[in-house]
Amino acid sequence: MTSLPHLGVSRLILACLCWLNINAVIAAPKSTAKQCSKLSLLLPSKVSYPASPSYLSSIQSYFWQQSEALTPACIVTPTSTLDVSIIVGTLTVLQLFNPSSALFSVRGGGHGTVVGAANNNGGVTIDMSHMNSTTLSPDKSIAFVGAGARWNNVFAALEPLNLTVSGGRVAGIGTGGFLTGGGISFFSPEYGWACDRIAGMEVVIAGGVVLYVTRQLFPDLFSVLQGGSNNFGIVTRFDLKTFEQGLMSGGVTVYDVSTVTAQLDAFMGFMNPATFDKKATVIQAFVWQAAFGPLITIDMEYALPELNPPALQPFSSIQPQYQSSQRIAPLSELVTELASFQPSGSRGLYANTVLKPTFDGLKAIYDIWNCTIDSISGVDGIVFSIIYQRVPTTLAGNKNSLGLPSDAGSLVLVELSISWNSASDDTLVATTAKNVITAIENYTKAAGLYNKFKYLNYADSFQEPLSGYGASNLAKMKAASKKYDPLGVFQKAAPGGFKLM
Ligand SMILES: Cc1cc2nc3c(=O)[nH]c(=O)nc-3n(C[C@H](O)[C@H](O)[C@H](O)COP(=O)(O)OP(=O)(O)OC[C@H]3O[C@@H](n4cnc5c(N)ncnc54)[C@H](O)[C@@H]3O)c2cc1C
Ligand SMILES: *[C@@H]1O[C@H](CO)[C@@H](O)[C@H](O)[C@H]1NC(C)=O
Ligand SMILES: *[C@@H]1O[C@H](CO)[C@@H](O)[C@H](O)[C@H]1NC(C)=O
Ligand SMILES: *[C@@H]1O[C@H](CO)[C@@H](O)[C@H](O)[C@H]1NC(C)=O
Ligand SMILES: *[C@@H]1O[C@H](CO)[C@@H](O)[C@H](O)[C@H]1NC(C)=O
């Protein structure tokens, strides 16, 4: 596998930078419109403006309404690393001479919930979706995946060869946000966080410089990109370690809420290290929605073509069940099924916290959820869920930035997931979410079960996932930012999301 420091590209960018530099001084762009026209000049046909078909199709492809509602002055859709380099080089110069005109966002699959993390009002949005190819190294051990690809397409490309990579569990999720935030896959009990399967990344850092980053070549940048989101640059390609994967078993089983005690018992059993099965994953969700009231759904997957394996029987044997789709199927079909449970177009909020599980702890959190329903049940289109899943296993020798202990696989991630229809309910939902998480953390702290880790990709804007990685990881991230982005382009010009400074 090879791909190298693109010296040719860097030289060209330097030339561009000089040209822009002079231009910026002369033209002194003040408005974002000039920022867009500058990009239009350099990349004609790749910059689109409000109301044009390409602008609309990009905006309308965000998963959540709150991201779709933002209106950047222009959207630029690079089709190559050189394009991304020109864009970042241009924005760096603008940031240097006129910081207020350099606002930009980086957008992958557009599934992030945090408002302003992957789109903005009045700036430039860099939509990576055209950089979506998946190819293989000659020996098939590495998949080269574009940072604008969506996981279902990546899986579909590898499936005919009986290969796969660790990626998102729901069709449509993008590789860019998922992998830079960590990434929980169906293979996490065996292979850890999806970002732990990255062999190398092609990244465009401030100034438009293109780097090929690996654990050997740029170790300080490599590890902070595993969890550091968009703080260091724009990843243009992920080189992912493949593994053999044939058909799996999986599906969603829906139960009556009266089964809650049996469900929590089964979950505690599932967390027991003595019966750990690295092929089994479970997503246990307590869901309330206006049309049905409360329900419990268990998503069970098994990474072998084996129906109802012992590790999952404690769940599959619980009755009464309303429906179950457990079957043998390819991964691409299972992620498409999960997408059908989560339609796009509503508003959405995720928040999360982690605990060392006990039956009483899981029950207390369930009770907090249950007691909160009344206060939020009147919200139009409300779906209000508390979801339990195992924190991915920490692999030996793992050096990502998440800062999790070696026994992280014995911890439970509690995800609060809320979707609703109308912006007029945003404040009520945000307040409720904060209260629920605070109440849970008050409980887990008092009970000695609290863990400070928060999963960035499920975090709301009131949370601080980067601090949750621990002081030493946070310090490494700040040092890498100062080293690779001394002007702070990704800190100042790309606001939103979870920033270091
Ligand atoms: C329906 C649904 C299902 C989900 N299921 C899972 C799951 O199974 N497992 C899991 O771990 N998570 C899951 N998530 C959370 C998901 O991982 C995050 O939303 C993730 O950020 C999505 O990545 P994206 O590229 O689609 O998002 P975007 O909204 O496009 O980007 C999210 C953030 O990443 C940054 N970013 C995007 N691309 C790049 C890049 N190339 N370089 C640098 N920064 C970049 C953006 O600037 C933004 O801050 C799910 C989310 C949804 C909505
Ligand atoms: C890449 O994106 C284009 C445009 O959205 C789409 O038509 C195409 O099917 C995608 N290709 C792959 C391999 O995902
Ligand atoms: C993939 O696995 C299936 C089932 O084991 C087998 O029939 C098929 O030949 C394999 N395909 C390749 C390309 O190895
Ligand atoms: C949920 O809360 C309601 C009242 O708020 C209570 O009647 C019900 O028993 C609770 N359900 C469970 C399963 O604890
Ligand atoms: C959490 O604990 C703090 C400090 O004891 C308290 O002020 C707050 O009201 C509690 N919040 C919730 C939602 O339980």
XYZ file of C-alpha atoms and ligand atoms in Angstrom:
610
model
C 0.000 0.000 0.000
C 1.454 3.308 -0.944
C 0.565 6.845 -1.400
C 2.967 9.542 -0.803
C 3.572 13.091 0.266
C 2.233 14.861 -2.794
C 5.108 17.206 -3.423
C 3.826 18.275 -6.807
C 0.513 19.217 -5.304
C 2.058 21.156 -2.461
C 4.186 23.206 -4.825
C 1.197 24.088 -6.916
C -0.655 25.149 -3.807
C 2.185 27.392 -2.768
C 1.933 29.074 -6.150
C -1.798 29.475 -5.677
C -1.269 30.857 -2.210
C 1.110 33.505 -3.481
C -1.338 34.539 -6.121
C -4.186 34.691 -3.626
C -2.040 36.488 -1.182
C -1.420 39.353 -3.558
C -5.010 39.312 -4.624
C -6.287 39.333 -1.079
C -4.237 42.389 -0.301
C -5.413 44.217 -3.395
C -9.040 43.135 -3.386
C -9.425 42.970 0.408
C -12.545 40.826 0.232
C -15.050 41.849 2.857
C -18.072 39.785 2.077
C -18.541 36.061 1.893
C -19.777 36.540 -1.654
C -16.237 37.529 -2.611
C -14.953 34.482 -0.800
C -17.230 32.375 -2.977
C -16.304 34.204 -6.158
C -12.649 33.597 -5.379
C -13.366 29.864 -5.155
C -15.492 30.073 -8.327
C -12.559 31.598 -10.125
C -10.255 28.768 -9.075
C -12.760 25.924 -9.360
C -15.317 26.899 -11.961
C -18.255 24.461 -12.042
C -17.612 23.203 -8.496
C -19.109 26.159 -6.636
C -22.877 26.431 -6.452
C -25.116 29.219 -5.212
C -28.520 29.335 -3.473
C -31.465 28.159 -5.563
C -29.287 26.334 -8.124
C -30.081 22.623 -8.526
C -26.691 21.475 -7.231
C -26.896 23.763 -4.172
C -30.379 22.477 -3.386
C -29.499 18.830 -3.850
C -26.561 19.205 -1.454
C -28.614 21.099 1.161
C -31.505 18.677 0.929
C -29.245 15.693 1.521
C -28.521 16.539 5.178
C -30.075 13.979 7.481
C -31.521 16.470 9.955
C -33.832 19.411 9.370
C -31.749 21.711 11.597
C -28.720 21.284 9.285
C -30.807 21.635 6.144
C -32.184 24.935 7.467
C -28.798 26.689 7.313
C -27.934 28.656 4.166
C -24.261 28.969 3.253
C -23.398 31.657 0.666
C -22.066 28.873 -1.539
C -21.369 25.154 -1.521
C -18.189 23.821 -3.052
C -18.022 20.175 -4.085
C -14.430 19.054 -4.627
C -13.853 15.981 -6.757
C -10.143 15.526 -5.997
C -7.564 16.062 -3.283
C -6.106 18.871 -5.379
C -9.489 20.637 -5.286
C -9.616 20.317 -1.494
C -6.078 21.633 -1.302
C -6.975 24.684 -3.402
C -10.066 25.321 -1.283
C -8.236 25.095 2.051
C -5.314 27.128 0.675
C -7.721 29.865 -0.415
C -9.575 29.872 2.885
C -6.287 30.011 4.795
C -5.249 33.159 2.969
C -8.652 34.731 3.513
C -8.490 33.845 7.192
C -5.092 35.524 7.401
C -6.179 38.784 5.809
C -9.836 38.997 6.659
C -10.914 36.463 9.285
C -14.570 37.449 9.103
C -14.792 36.372 5.453
C -13.327 32.913 5.916
C -16.207 31.043 7.597
C -16.416 27.460 6.315
C -17.798 24.024 7.206
C -16.711 20.529 6.243
C -19.488 18.135 5.371
C -19.363 14.355 4.905
C -22.541 12.258 5.036
C -24.400 15.090 6.785
C -25.605 12.902 9.686
C -24.209 14.984 12.540
C -26.810 16.423 14.933
C -24.884 19.439 16.215
C -26.127 22.606 14.513
C -23.370 24.345 12.599
C -20.896 21.447 12.741
C -21.233 20.598 9.052
C -23.100 23.593 7.609
C -23.369 27.334 8.258
C -25.148 30.568 7.453
C -23.370 32.891 5.032
C -20.058 31.062 4.629
C -18.702 28.253 2.445
C -19.721 24.632 2.915
C -17.289 22.073 1.561
C -19.395 19.093 0.542
C -17.152 16.023 0.218
C -19.881 13.770 -1.208
C -18.370 13.525 -4.692
C -15.204 11.973 -3.264
C -16.942 8.691 -2.594
C -15.046 5.910 -4.322
C -14.022 2.626 -2.714
C -11.087 0.729 -4.236
C -8.786 -2.008 -2.976
C -5.040 -2.417 -2.668
C -3.660 -5.183 -4.946
C -3.495 -7.637 -2.038
C -7.000 -6.579 -0.905
C -5.832 -5.918 2.644
C -6.639 -2.200 2.447
C -9.723 -0.409 1.141
C -9.126 3.160 -0.058
C -12.316 4.955 0.848
C -13.207 8.530 -0.086
C -14.129 10.806 2.835
C -17.431 11.596 1.136
C -18.534 7.963 0.815
C -21.537 6.583 2.644
C -21.069 3.308 4.484
C -23.750 1.328 2.682
C -21.948 2.027 -0.613
C -18.599 1.049 0.902
C -20.037 -2.272 2.148
C -21.749 -2.952 -1.183
C -18.436 -2.435 -3.005
C -16.611 -4.965 -0.796
C -19.358 -7.571 -0.354
C -18.886 -9.372 -3.687
C -15.344 -10.207 -2.515
C -16.541 -11.440 0.911
C -14.672 -8.555 2.502
C -15.712 -5.658 4.666
C -14.421 -2.866 6.917
C -15.594 -1.503 10.271
C -18.155 1.178 9.454
C -21.547 2.673 10.306
C -24.518 0.514 11.260
C -27.122 2.596 9.449
C -27.194 3.210 5.680
C -26.416 6.795 4.694
C -23.931 7.662 7.447
C -20.788 9.260 6.013
C -17.250 8.007 6.502
C -15.834 11.498 7.298
C -17.654 12.393 10.508
C -18.000 8.786 11.648
C -14.294 7.892 11.493
C -12.917 11.212 12.776
C -15.333 10.902 15.732
C -14.492 7.259 16.614
C -17.082 4.985 15.007
C -19.099 2.167 16.578
C -19.648 -0.732 14.180
C -21.177 -4.197 14.380
C -17.583 -5.413 14.595
C -16.551 -3.251 17.565
C -16.473 -6.093 20.133
C -13.793 -7.758 18.003
C -12.033 -4.834 16.306
C -12.625 -1.852 18.608
C -13.513 1.618 17.400
C -13.764 1.898 13.616
C -11.013 4.556 13.705
C -8.670 1.866 15.109
C -8.874 0.132 11.705
C -7.387 3.101 9.832
C -4.012 2.256 8.262
C -3.473 5.705 6.784
C -5.266 8.919 5.888
C -4.761 11.480 3.196
C -5.396 14.843 4.870
C -5.421 18.458 3.733
C -4.247 20.674 6.577
C -4.276 24.471 6.890
C -2.495 26.183 4.027
C -3.756 23.508 1.655
C -0.842 21.198 2.359
C -1.558 17.548 1.553
C -0.163 14.937 3.949
C -0.313 11.169 3.937
C -0.650 10.415 7.628
C 0.116 7.080 9.257
C 1.180 5.939 12.713
C 4.789 5.930 11.387
C 4.851 9.101 9.278
C 3.014 11.630 11.470
C 2.169 9.806 14.716
C 1.041 12.937 16.574
C -1.397 13.889 13.808
C -2.542 10.320 13.180
C -3.710 9.672 16.718
C -5.504 12.999 17.184
C -7.424 12.456 13.952
C -8.781 9.294 15.620
C -11.411 11.097 17.672
C -10.525 14.755 17.052
C -13.285 15.442 14.520
C -12.621 18.395 12.180
C -10.053 20.131 14.395
C -6.936 19.380 12.328
C -7.804 19.344 8.660
C -10.001 17.744 6.041
C -9.472 14.036 5.552
C -9.841 13.251 1.865
C -9.259 9.472 1.950
C -9.301 6.787 4.614
C -7.209 3.655 4.029
C -8.994 0.975 6.039
C -7.882 -2.509 7.025
C -10.259 -5.031 5.487
C -11.268 -8.408 6.915
C -13.163 -11.391 5.576
C -16.882 -11.216 6.140
C -19.659 -13.287 4.650
C -23.340 -13.257 5.557
C -24.342 -12.323 9.099
C -27.437 -12.702 11.211
C -29.296 -9.658 12.371
C -32.516 -7.733 12.687
C -34.745 -5.834 15.063
C -37.096 -7.365 17.623
C -39.841 -5.243 19.176
C -41.216 -5.992 22.660
C -43.852 -4.728 25.036
C -42.568 -2.326 27.677
C -43.760 -4.714 30.410
C -40.676 -6.821 29.623
C -38.337 -4.163 31.033
C -37.016 -6.223 33.972
C -36.227 -9.200 31.750
C -34.579 -6.863 29.234
C -32.289 -5.306 31.821
C -31.441 -8.748 33.191
C -30.566 -9.915 29.690
C -28.432 -6.823 29.137
C -26.507 -7.384 32.376
C -25.932 -10.987 31.279
C -24.732 -9.758 27.899
C -22.195 -7.489 29.648
C -20.805 -10.369 31.706
C -17.187 -10.935 30.610
C -17.543 -14.681 31.268
C -19.999 -15.076 28.378
C -18.471 -12.401 26.093
C -18.846 -13.329 22.423
C -16.891 -11.031 20.101
C -19.306 -11.680 17.222
C -22.408 -10.420 19.067
C -23.704 -6.863 19.283
C -26.869 -5.502 20.858
C -28.496 -2.085 20.739
C -31.196 -1.972 23.421
C -33.615 0.924 22.976
C -36.449 2.186 25.156
C -38.550 4.216 22.777
C -41.536 6.468 23.312
C -43.477 7.902 20.400
C -46.912 9.479 20.288
C -48.468 6.873 17.990
C -47.441 3.779 19.993
C -46.483 4.956 23.454
C -43.548 3.058 24.995
C -41.827 0.130 23.261
C -38.569 -1.742 23.671
C -36.574 -2.576 20.553
C -33.503 -4.783 20.518
C -31.263 -4.691 17.506
C -29.196 -7.890 17.564
C -26.443 -8.667 15.101
C -24.094 -11.603 14.911
C -21.086 -11.432 12.591
C -21.498 -15.055 11.435
C -24.327 -16.643 9.437
C -25.744 -18.243 12.586
C -29.332 -17.607 13.590
C -30.119 -17.110 17.293
C -26.653 -17.837 18.748
C -26.400 -18.503 22.528
C -25.054 -14.998 23.237
C -28.314 -13.471 21.987
C -30.797 -16.038 23.327
C -31.400 -14.157 26.607
C -32.988 -11.417 24.451
C -34.603 -13.534 21.763
C -36.420 -15.649 24.362
C -38.159 -12.669 26.009
C -41.927 -12.498 25.434
C -44.249 -10.907 24.449
C -42.766 -9.721 21.159
C -44.653 -7.667 18.585
C -42.380 -8.422 15.655
C -38.928 -9.692 14.829
C -36.854 -9.555 11.649
C -33.928 -11.730 12.820
C -32.518 -13.480 9.744
C -29.358 -14.274 7.801
C -28.452 -11.406 5.474
C -25.576 -9.402 4.002
C -24.313 -6.407 6.001
C -25.521 -3.922 3.371
C -29.074 -5.215 3.840
C -28.899 -5.026 7.644
C -27.774 -1.379 7.590
C -30.544 -0.550 5.128
C -33.068 -2.132 7.493
C -31.836 0.007 10.394
C -32.152 3.124 8.228
C -35.834 2.312 7.739
C -36.347 2.741 11.492
C -34.803 6.230 11.423
C -36.218 8.318 8.600
C -34.476 11.592 7.783
C -36.081 15.032 7.649
C -36.998 15.594 11.279
C -35.033 17.585 13.853
C -32.695 15.519 15.991
C -30.611 15.605 19.169
C -28.198 13.049 20.570
C -26.517 13.237 23.966
C -24.707 10.522 25.902
C -22.985 9.387 29.039
C -21.071 6.278 30.091
C -21.332 4.098 33.184
C -20.089 0.925 34.763
C -23.273 -1.116 34.547
C -25.268 -2.622 37.392
C -28.871 -3.781 37.171
C -29.918 -1.014 39.571
C -28.017 1.587 37.548
C -29.653 0.587 34.281
C -33.048 0.477 36.000
C -32.533 3.935 37.540
C -31.738 5.369 34.106
C -34.771 3.634 32.630
C -36.892 5.234 35.389
C -35.475 8.694 34.619
C -36.457 8.176 30.976
C -39.906 6.909 31.926
C -40.529 9.808 34.309
C -39.516 12.361 31.667
C -41.989 11.170 29.028
C -44.890 13.246 30.381
C -42.958 16.484 30.071
C -42.132 15.951 26.399
C -45.005 13.818 25.092
C -46.866 16.819 23.661
C -44.057 17.707 21.255
C -45.122 17.298 17.619
C -43.569 14.187 16.032
C -41.668 13.252 19.184
C -39.573 10.082 19.342
C -37.828 9.945 22.707
C -35.372 7.110 23.333
C -32.778 5.921 25.804
C -30.406 3.426 24.210
C -27.910 1.048 25.845
C -24.934 -0.460 24.069
C -21.535 -1.812 24.985
C -18.638 0.641 24.662
C -16.308 -0.761 21.958
C -13.524 -3.016 23.155
C -10.185 -1.298 23.610
C -7.663 -3.308 21.635
C -4.225 -3.949 23.049
C -1.720 -1.418 21.723
C -4.530 0.887 20.687
C -3.373 4.504 20.556
C -6.423 6.482 19.496
C -7.207 9.727 21.322
C -10.362 8.568 23.073
C -8.560 7.821 26.318
C -10.653 4.816 27.292
C -9.397 2.244 29.794
C -8.364 -1.238 28.680
C -11.580 -2.676 30.138
C -13.768 -0.185 28.230
C -15.723 -3.095 26.754
C -17.269 -3.626 30.173
C -18.768 -0.103 30.160
C -22.191 0.870 28.865
C -22.837 3.833 26.599
C -26.172 5.462 27.340
C -27.413 7.395 24.351
C -30.314 9.799 24.566
C -31.890 10.163 21.129
C -34.713 12.609 20.455
C -36.338 13.530 17.160
C -39.207 15.940 16.591
C -40.798 18.070 13.887
C -40.841 21.730 14.707
C -38.248 24.385 15.539
C -40.712 25.875 18.039
C -39.997 22.884 20.310
C -36.190 23.153 20.126
C -35.830 24.861 23.504
C -38.059 22.402 25.350
C -36.233 19.438 23.806
C -32.769 20.869 24.513
C -33.672 21.636 28.125
C -35.181 18.203 28.608
C -32.113 16.506 27.143
C -29.784 18.429 29.409
C -31.929 17.624 32.443
C -32.070 13.923 31.619
C -28.300 13.661 31.170
C -27.688 15.687 34.339
C -30.087 13.532 36.317
C -28.395 10.358 35.029
C -24.925 11.691 35.813
C -26.030 12.864 39.250
C -27.147 9.298 39.849
C -24.078 7.559 38.375
C -21.697 9.868 40.241
C -23.459 9.281 43.560
C -23.512 5.528 42.930
C -19.833 5.430 41.934
C -20.675 4.229 38.405
C -19.848 7.384 36.417
C -17.234 7.434 33.648
C -16.193 10.787 32.165
C -15.982 9.542 28.567
C -18.581 10.836 26.146
C -18.856 9.651 22.561
C -18.357 12.696 20.314
C -20.628 11.400 17.556
C -23.525 11.096 20.019
C -22.751 14.269 21.983
C -24.912 17.387 22.147
C -23.444 20.884 22.079
C -23.738 21.294 25.878
C -21.360 18.355 26.354
C -17.546 18.358 26.142
C -16.459 15.074 24.608
C -12.878 16.243 23.970
C -12.388 16.940 27.694
C -13.806 13.484 28.353
C -10.773 12.007 26.548
C -8.675 13.117 29.533
C -6.233 15.959 30.159
C -3.266 14.315 28.502
C -5.124 13.515 25.259
C -6.597 16.994 25.196
C -3.117 18.486 25.619
C -1.832 16.326 22.728
C -4.683 17.582 20.571
C -3.927 21.213 21.379
C -0.241 20.656 20.637
C -1.039 19.016 17.292
C -3.348 21.888 16.396
C -0.616 24.454 17.145
C 1.911 22.450 15.138
C -0.133 21.594 12.038
C -2.426 24.629 12.025
C -0.442 27.494 13.619
C -2.876 30.103 12.308
C -5.790 28.270 13.891
C -7.728 28.079 10.640
C -9.713 25.023 11.744
C -10.300 26.563 15.184
C -11.442 30.028 14.074
C -12.772 29.745 10.531
C -14.610 26.431 10.949
C -16.786 26.970 14.030
C -19.419 24.539 15.260
C -18.897 21.040 16.454
C -16.402 20.409 19.221
C -13.454 22.790 19.089
C -10.166 22.717 20.993
C -9.737 26.438 21.581
C -29.362 7.661 11.667
C -28.008 7.708 12.323
C -27.378 6.529 12.657
C -26.119 6.539 13.272
N -25.528 5.349 13.579
C -24.270 5.345 14.111
C -23.570 4.130 14.357
O -24.050 3.036 14.077
N -22.350 4.197 14.924
C -21.768 5.388 15.225
O -20.638 5.371 15.718
N -22.380 6.547 14.971
C -23.619 6.561 14.419
N -24.241 7.751 14.163
C -23.545 9.002 14.481
C -22.590 9.345 13.338
O -21.377 8.646 13.530
C -22.278 10.845 13.329
O -23.449 11.559 13.058
C -21.193 11.180 12.310
O -20.679 12.470 12.601
C -21.718 11.166 10.908
O -20.727 11.442 9.969
P -21.131 12.229 8.636
O -19.931 12.336 7.791
O -22.360 11.624 8.054
O -21.585 13.619 9.279
P -21.385 15.225 8.966
O -22.586 15.806 9.577
O -21.194 15.408 7.497
O -20.090 15.543 9.736
C -20.022 15.429 11.145
C -18.764 16.153 11.647
O -17.598 15.552 11.084
C -16.818 16.530 10.385
N -16.297 15.911 9.158
C -17.026 15.290 8.193
N -16.221 14.849 7.216
C -14.957 15.218 7.547
C -13.687 15.064 6.915
N -13.563 14.460 5.736
N -12.595 15.555 7.539
C -12.709 16.189 8.740
N -13.891 16.373 9.374
C -14.998 15.889 8.788
C -17.808 17.639 10.049
O -17.139 18.878 9.863
C -18.730 17.628 11.252
O -18.179 18.372 12.300
C -25.495 7.766 13.559
C -26.132 8.960 13.216
C -27.372 8.950 12.597
C -28.052 10.227 12.251
C -21.042 8.728 -5.431
O -21.877 9.879 -5.368
C -22.622 10.096 -6.562
C -23.288 11.446 -6.435
O -23.992 11.567 -5.219
C -23.594 8.943 -6.740
O -24.370 9.130 -7.892
C -22.804 7.638 -6.830
O -23.684 6.548 -6.879
C -21.873 7.485 -5.640
N -21.002 6.353 -5.887
C -20.643 5.483 -4.936
C -19.727 4.397 -5.349
O -21.047 5.564 -3.801
C -17.916 -15.689 -0.981
O -18.432 -16.627 -0.053
C -19.458 -17.446 -0.634
C -20.051 -18.288 0.479
O -19.056 -18.900 1.240
C -18.838 -18.291 -1.750
O -19.841 -19.070 -2.338
C -18.258 -17.343 -2.795
O -17.596 -18.079 -3.788
C -17.259 -16.381 -2.157
N -16.867 -15.390 -3.145
C -15.597 -15.040 -3.321
C -15.340 -13.983 -4.355
O -14.684 -15.497 -2.648
C -43.523 4.434 33.876
O -44.044 5.546 34.567
C -45.438 5.467 34.799
C -45.917 6.766 35.425
O -45.039 7.828 35.209
C -45.729 4.307 35.696
O -47.117 4.190 35.888
C -45.222 3.036 35.035
O -45.371 1.951 35.916
C -43.757 3.178 34.676
N -43.406 2.013 33.891
C -42.476 1.151 34.256
C -42.378 -0.072 33.407
O -41.745 1.335 35.186
C -27.937 17.341 39.822
O -27.197 17.634 40.988
C -26.989 19.017 41.192
C -26.008 19.179 42.340
O -26.375 18.378 43.419
C -28.337 19.668 41.468
O -28.179 21.055 41.680
C -29.227 19.450 40.242
O -30.525 19.966 40.491
C -29.328 18.000 39.894
N -30.002 17.943 38.605
C -30.856 17.005 38.253
C -31.547 17.156 36.928
O -31.074 16.031 38.941
